[in-house]
Amino acid sequence: MHTHFSIQAYDAAKAFIQTRISHQSVTRQPTVGLVLGSGLSSLAESIQDAIHIPYAEIPHFPASTVEGHAGQLVVGQLAGVTVCAMQGRFHFYEGYTPQQITFPVRVMARLGIQTLILTNAAGGLNHSFRAGDLMLIEDHLNLVGMAGNHPLYGPNLAEFGPRFPSMTRTYDLGLARLLLETAAELEIPVQRGVYVMVSGPSFETPAEVRFLRNGGADAVGMSTAPEAIVAHHAGMRVLGISSITNVAVDSVESDADASHAEVLETGQQIVPRLTRLLIGLLGKLAG
Ligand code: HPA
């Protein structure tokens, strides 16, 4: 399951977005990309002087299908920074290829965006995590990619990066430090850990939950790893934040059950805290 885009396809999308932005005199070129995960879409409402660009209008953009994902770019001001936010992202389980999922990230790279903030909803695997926690992603396990559905599969476009990129520091240490600093100042607790991407759309069985935990993961979700890889390949600085929307169920005897409704509801509860944290961080980036 792979598709390939030419550099011309990325640049057609870039040119379309640039034209839309330049029609709004208040909006400057975006410098930070922001991907909003499940239940976190309403964070985009904090963006000022916003212009909205539906994905359906952008050349080569896939259309978003999942509940809780609006499907548009929101370009505007957040804490003195011009951000380009994806209100809704593309998921592997929807049937998109890893190349389609990461198409917008490469378009952001072509727009000159050098910093990418990825957010997602995730299930807590680490025993110390609770629903409602935030987790800084320090590293990831790309199970979908390791199984052959890798976003860099196929001909390499040297305009973005090398054929065999290192992924030792996929998530930028400087941005991570700045986030933890901001969180401490705002007294917002933040966990740290390893995110594992699974395909979905089913939630994990209890045996899978134990397997993933034993494999070194602290949180599990169905996104983010492809975008992080493609952004790092393109030389962008990447920050990843998981909203722990539920605690993954690790026993068949448990009364609990994961549900999309719970993911969206807890995500909504986390939005104000995550918004404050991101505004604090962006303020530091602007300054
Ligand atoms: N598993 C996988 N993806 C998720 C979960 C989960 O428990 N919660 C939110 N996204």
Coordinates of C-alpha atoms and ligand atoms in Angstrom, one line a residue:
M1 CA 0.0 0.0 0.0
H2 CA 2.1 2.9 -1.3
T3 CA 1.7 5.9 -3.5
H4 CA 4.3 8.3 -4.7
F5 CA 4.2 12.1 -5.2
S6 CA 6.5 14.1 -7.4
I7 CA 8.2 17.3 -6.2
Q8 CA 5.8 19.1 -8.5
A9 CA 2.8 17.7 -6.6
Y10 CA 4.1 19.0 -3.3
D11 CA 4.9 22.4 -4.9
A12 CA 1.4 22.7 -6.5
A13 CA -0.1 22.4 -3.0
K14 CA 2.4 24.8 -1.6
A15 CA 1.7 27.4 -4.3
F16 CA -2.0 27.1 -3.7
I17 CA -1.6 27.7 0.0
Q18 CA 0.8 30.6 -0.6
T19 CA -1.7 32.3 -2.9
R20 CA -4.5 31.9 -0.2
I21 CA -2.2 33.3 2.5
S22 CA -1.0 36.3 0.4
H23 CA -4.6 37.4 -0.2
Q24 CA -4.8 38.1 3.6
S25 CA -2.6 41.0 4.3
V26 CA -2.6 40.3 8.1
T27 CA -1.2 36.8 7.7
R28 CA 2.5 36.3 7.4
Q29 CA 4.4 33.2 6.2
P30 CA 3.9 30.4 8.8
T31 CA 7.0 29.3 10.7
V32 CA 5.5 26.6 12.9
G33 CA 3.3 23.6 11.8
L34 CA 0.8 22.2 14.2
V35 CA -1.0 18.9 13.8
L36 CA -4.1 18.5 15.9
G37 CA -5.0 15.0 17.0
S38 CA -8.3 13.3 17.9
G39 CA -10.4 15.4 20.2
L40 CA -7.9 18.3 19.9
S41 CA -9.3 20.1 16.9
S42 CA -10.9 22.9 18.9
L43 CA -7.4 24.1 19.8
A44 CA -7.4 25.8 16.4
E45 CA -10.2 28.1 17.7
S46 CA -7.5 29.9 19.7
I47 CA -5.7 30.9 16.4
Q48 CA -6.2 34.7 15.7
D49 CA -6.7 36.4 12.3
A50 CA -7.2 32.9 10.9
I51 CA -7.7 31.9 7.3
H52 CA -9.3 28.4 6.7
I53 CA -8.3 26.3 3.8
P54 CA -10.4 23.1 3.4
Y55 CA -8.2 20.1 2.5
A56 CA -10.6 19.3 -0.4
E57 CA -9.5 22.5 -2.2
I58 CA -5.8 21.9 -2.0
P59 CA -4.2 20.1 -4.9
H60 CA -3.3 16.5 -4.1
F61 CA -4.5 16.7 -0.5
P62 CA -6.5 13.6 0.6
A63 CA -9.9 14.3 2.2
S64 CA -10.4 13.7 6.0
T65 CA -13.0 11.2 7.0
V66 CA -12.9 10.5 10.7
E67 CA -15.3 11.9 13.4
G68 CA -13.5 14.6 15.4
H69 CA -11.4 15.8 12.5
A70 CA -12.5 18.9 10.7
G71 CA -10.3 18.6 7.6
Q72 CA -8.8 22.1 7.0
L73 CA -5.7 24.1 7.4
V74 CA -5.9 27.0 9.8
V75 CA -3.2 29.6 9.2
G76 CA -3.0 32.5 11.7
Q77 CA -1.4 33.9 14.8
L78 CA -0.9 32.0 18.1
A79 CA 1.2 33.7 20.8
G80 CA 2.9 36.0 18.3
V81 CA 3.9 33.1 15.9
T82 CA 2.3 32.5 12.5
V83 CA 1.2 28.9 12.6
C84 CA -0.1 26.5 10.0
A85 CA -2.4 24.1 11.9
M86 CA -3.9 20.9 10.5
Q87 CA -7.3 20.7 12.0
G88 CA -7.6 17.0 11.4
R89 CA -5.0 14.6 10.1
F90 CA -4.9 11.5 7.9
H91 CA -4.7 8.1 9.4
F92 CA -3.5 4.7 8.0
Y93 CA -6.7 3.0 9.2
E94 CA -8.7 5.3 6.9
G95 CA -7.0 3.6 4.0
Y96 CA -4.5 6.3 3.2
T97 CA -1.0 5.3 2.3
P98 CA 1.9 6.5 4.4
Q99 CA 2.8 8.9 1.6
Q100 CA -0.7 10.4 1.6
I101 CA -0.6 10.7 5.4
T102 CA 2.6 12.7 5.3
F103 CA 1.8 14.7 2.2
P104 CA 0.9 17.8 4.2
V105 CA 4.1 17.7 6.3
R106 CA 6.2 17.8 3.1
V107 CA 4.1 20.7 1.8
M108 CA 4.8 22.5 5.1
A109 CA 8.5 21.8 4.6
R110 CA 8.3 23.3 1.1
L111 CA 6.5 26.4 2.6
G112 CA 9.6 26.9 4.7
I113 CA 8.2 25.7 8.0
Q114 CA 11.1 24.5 10.1
T115 CA 9.3 23.5 13.3
L116 CA 6.5 20.9 13.5
I117 CA 4.4 20.2 16.6
L118 CA 2.6 16.9 16.5
T119 CA -0.2 16.1 18.9
N120 CA -2.3 13.0 19.2
A121 CA -4.6 11.0 21.4
A122 CA -3.1 7.9 22.9
G123 CA -3.8 5.1 25.3
G124 CA -1.7 4.9 28.4
L125 CA 0.5 1.8 28.7
N126 CA 2.8 3.0 31.5
H127 CA 1.3 2.1 34.8
S128 CA 1.9 5.6 36.2
F129 CA -0.2 7.2 33.5
R130 CA -3.8 8.4 34.0
A131 CA -6.5 9.5 31.6
G132 CA -6.1 13.2 31.1
D133 CA -2.3 13.2 31.4
L134 CA 0.0 14.9 28.8
M135 CA 3.1 13.0 27.6
L136 CA 6.1 14.5 25.8
I137 CA 7.1 12.0 23.1
E138 CA 10.8 11.3 23.5
D139 CA 11.0 8.5 21.0
H140 CA 8.7 6.2 19.0
L141 CA 8.2 2.7 17.8
N142 CA 6.8 2.8 14.3
L143 CA 5.3 -0.7 14.2
V144 CA 3.4 0.1 11.0
G145 CA 6.6 1.3 9.3
M146 CA 8.6 -1.6 10.6
A147 CA 6.1 -3.9 9.1
G148 CA 6.7 -2.4 5.7
N149 CA 4.3 0.6 5.5
H150 CA 7.0 3.2 5.8
P151 CA 6.5 6.8 4.7
L152 CA 9.9 7.0 3.0
Y153 CA 9.3 3.7 1.0
G154 CA 9.9 4.2 -2.7
P155 CA 12.1 6.5 -4.7
N156 CA 13.9 9.1 -2.5
L157 CA 13.3 12.8 -3.2
A158 CA 16.7 14.3 -2.5
E159 CA 15.0 17.7 -2.3
F160 CA 13.7 16.6 1.1
G161 CA 16.6 14.5 2.5
P162 CA 18.9 11.5 2.2
R163 CA 18.0 7.9 1.2
F164 CA 18.9 6.5 4.6
P165 CA 18.2 9.1 7.2
S166 CA 19.2 8.6 10.9
M167 CA 16.3 8.6 13.3
T168 CA 18.3 8.7 16.5
R169 CA 17.0 12.2 17.4
T170 CA 13.7 12.2 15.6
Y171 CA 12.2 14.4 18.3
D172 CA 14.2 17.6 18.9
L173 CA 15.9 17.8 22.2
G174 CA 15.9 21.5 22.4
L175 CA 12.2 21.8 21.7
A176 CA 11.6 19.0 24.3
R177 CA 13.6 21.0 26.9
L178 CA 11.7 24.2 26.1
L179 CA 8.4 22.4 26.5
L180 CA 9.3 20.9 29.9
E181 CA 10.5 24.3 31.0
T182 CA 7.3 25.9 29.9
A183 CA 5.2 23.2 31.6
A184 CA 7.2 23.7 34.9
E185 CA 6.6 27.5 34.8
L186 CA 2.9 27.0 34.1
E187 CA 2.7 24.2 36.7
I188 CA 1.2 21.8 34.1
P189 CA 2.4 18.2 34.8
V190 CA 3.9 16.5 31.8
Q191 CA 4.9 12.8 31.6
R192 CA 7.6 11.6 29.2
G193 CA 7.8 8.5 27.2
V194 CA 7.9 6.4 24.1
Y195 CA 4.9 6.4 21.7
V196 CA 4.1 3.3 19.7
M197 CA 2.1 3.6 16.5
V198 CA -0.2 0.7 15.6
S199 CA -2.5 0.6 12.6
G200 CA -5.9 0.5 14.2
P201 CA -8.8 1.0 13.7
S202 CA -9.5 -1.6 16.4
F203 CA -8.2 -0.9 19.9
E204 CA -5.6 -3.3 21.2
T205 CA -6.4 -6.6 22.8
P206 CA -5.2 -7.0 26.4
A207 CA -2.4 -9.3 25.2
E208 CA -1.3 -6.6 22.6
V209 CA -1.3 -4.0 25.4
R210 CA 1.0 -6.2 27.5
F211 CA 3.2 -6.9 24.4
L212 CA 3.5 -3.2 23.6
R213 CA 4.3 -2.3 27.2
N214 CA 6.9 -5.1 27.4
G215 CA 8.3 -3.8 24.2
G216 CA 9.2 -0.5 25.8
A217 CA 6.3 1.8 24.9
D218 CA 4.5 4.1 27.3
A219 CA 1.6 5.2 25.1
V220 CA -0.1 3.7 22.1
G221 CA -1.9 5.4 19.2
M222 CA -2.7 5.3 15.5
S223 CA -0.8 8.3 14.1
T224 CA 2.2 10.6 14.5
A225 CA 5.2 8.3 13.7
P226 CA 5.0 8.7 9.9
E227 CA 4.7 12.5 10.1
A228 CA 7.6 12.7 12.6
I229 CA 9.8 10.6 10.3
V230 CA 9.0 12.6 7.2
A231 CA 9.5 15.9 9.0
H232 CA 12.9 14.8 10.5
H233 CA 13.9 13.5 7.1
A234 CA 13.2 17.0 5.7
G235 CA 15.3 18.6 8.5
M236 CA 12.4 20.0 10.5
R237 CA 12.5 20.2 14.3
V238 CA 9.9 18.0 15.7
L239 CA 8.0 18.1 19.0
G240 CA 5.4 15.4 19.8
I241 CA 2.8 15.6 22.6
S242 CA 0.3 12.8 23.4
S243 CA -2.9 13.4 25.2
I244 CA -3.5 10.2 27.3
T245 CA -7.2 9.9 26.7
N246 CA -7.6 6.5 28.2
V247 CA -5.7 3.8 30.1
A248 CA -5.1 0.9 27.8
V249 CA -6.9 -2.2 29.1
D250 CA -4.4 -5.0 29.9
S251 CA -6.7 -7.8 31.2
V252 CA -9.6 -9.7 29.7
E253 CA -11.1 -9.6 33.1
S254 CA -11.2 -5.8 33.3
D255 CA -14.6 -4.1 33.2
A256 CA -13.2 -1.2 31.3
D257 CA -13.3 -0.9 27.5
A258 CA -11.6 1.6 25.1
S259 CA -14.0 3.7 23.0
H260 CA -13.7 6.5 20.5
A261 CA -16.2 8.5 22.5
E262 CA -14.0 8.4 25.5
V263 CA -11.0 9.4 23.4
L264 CA -12.9 12.5 22.1
E265 CA -14.3 13.4 25.4
T266 CA -11.0 13.2 27.3
G267 CA -9.3 15.0 24.4
Q268 CA -11.8 17.9 24.8
Q269 CA -11.0 18.1 28.5
I270 CA -7.3 18.3 27.8
V271 CA -7.6 21.1 25.2
P272 CA -7.5 24.1 27.5
R273 CA -4.4 22.8 29.3
L274 CA -2.7 21.8 26.1
T275 CA -3.6 25.2 24.6
R276 CA -2.0 27.0 27.5
L277 CA 1.1 24.9 27.2
L278 CA 1.4 25.4 23.5
I279 CA 0.8 29.2 23.8
G280 CA 3.5 29.3 26.5
L281 CA 5.9 27.4 24.3
L282 CA 5.2 29.4 21.1
G283 CA 5.7 32.6 23.2
K284 CA 9.2 31.4 23.9
L285 CA 9.8 30.5 20.3
A286 CA 8.6 34.0 19.2
G287 CA 10.8 35.7 21.8
Ligands
HPA1 N1 -5.1 2.7 21.5 C1 -4.8 3.1 20.3 N2 -5.0 4.4 19.9 C2 -5.5 5.2 20.8 C3 -5.9 4.8 22.0 C4 -5.7 3.5 22.4 O1 -6.0 3.1 23.6 N3 -6.4 5.9 22.7 C5 -6.4 6.9 21.8 N4 -5.9 6.5 20.6

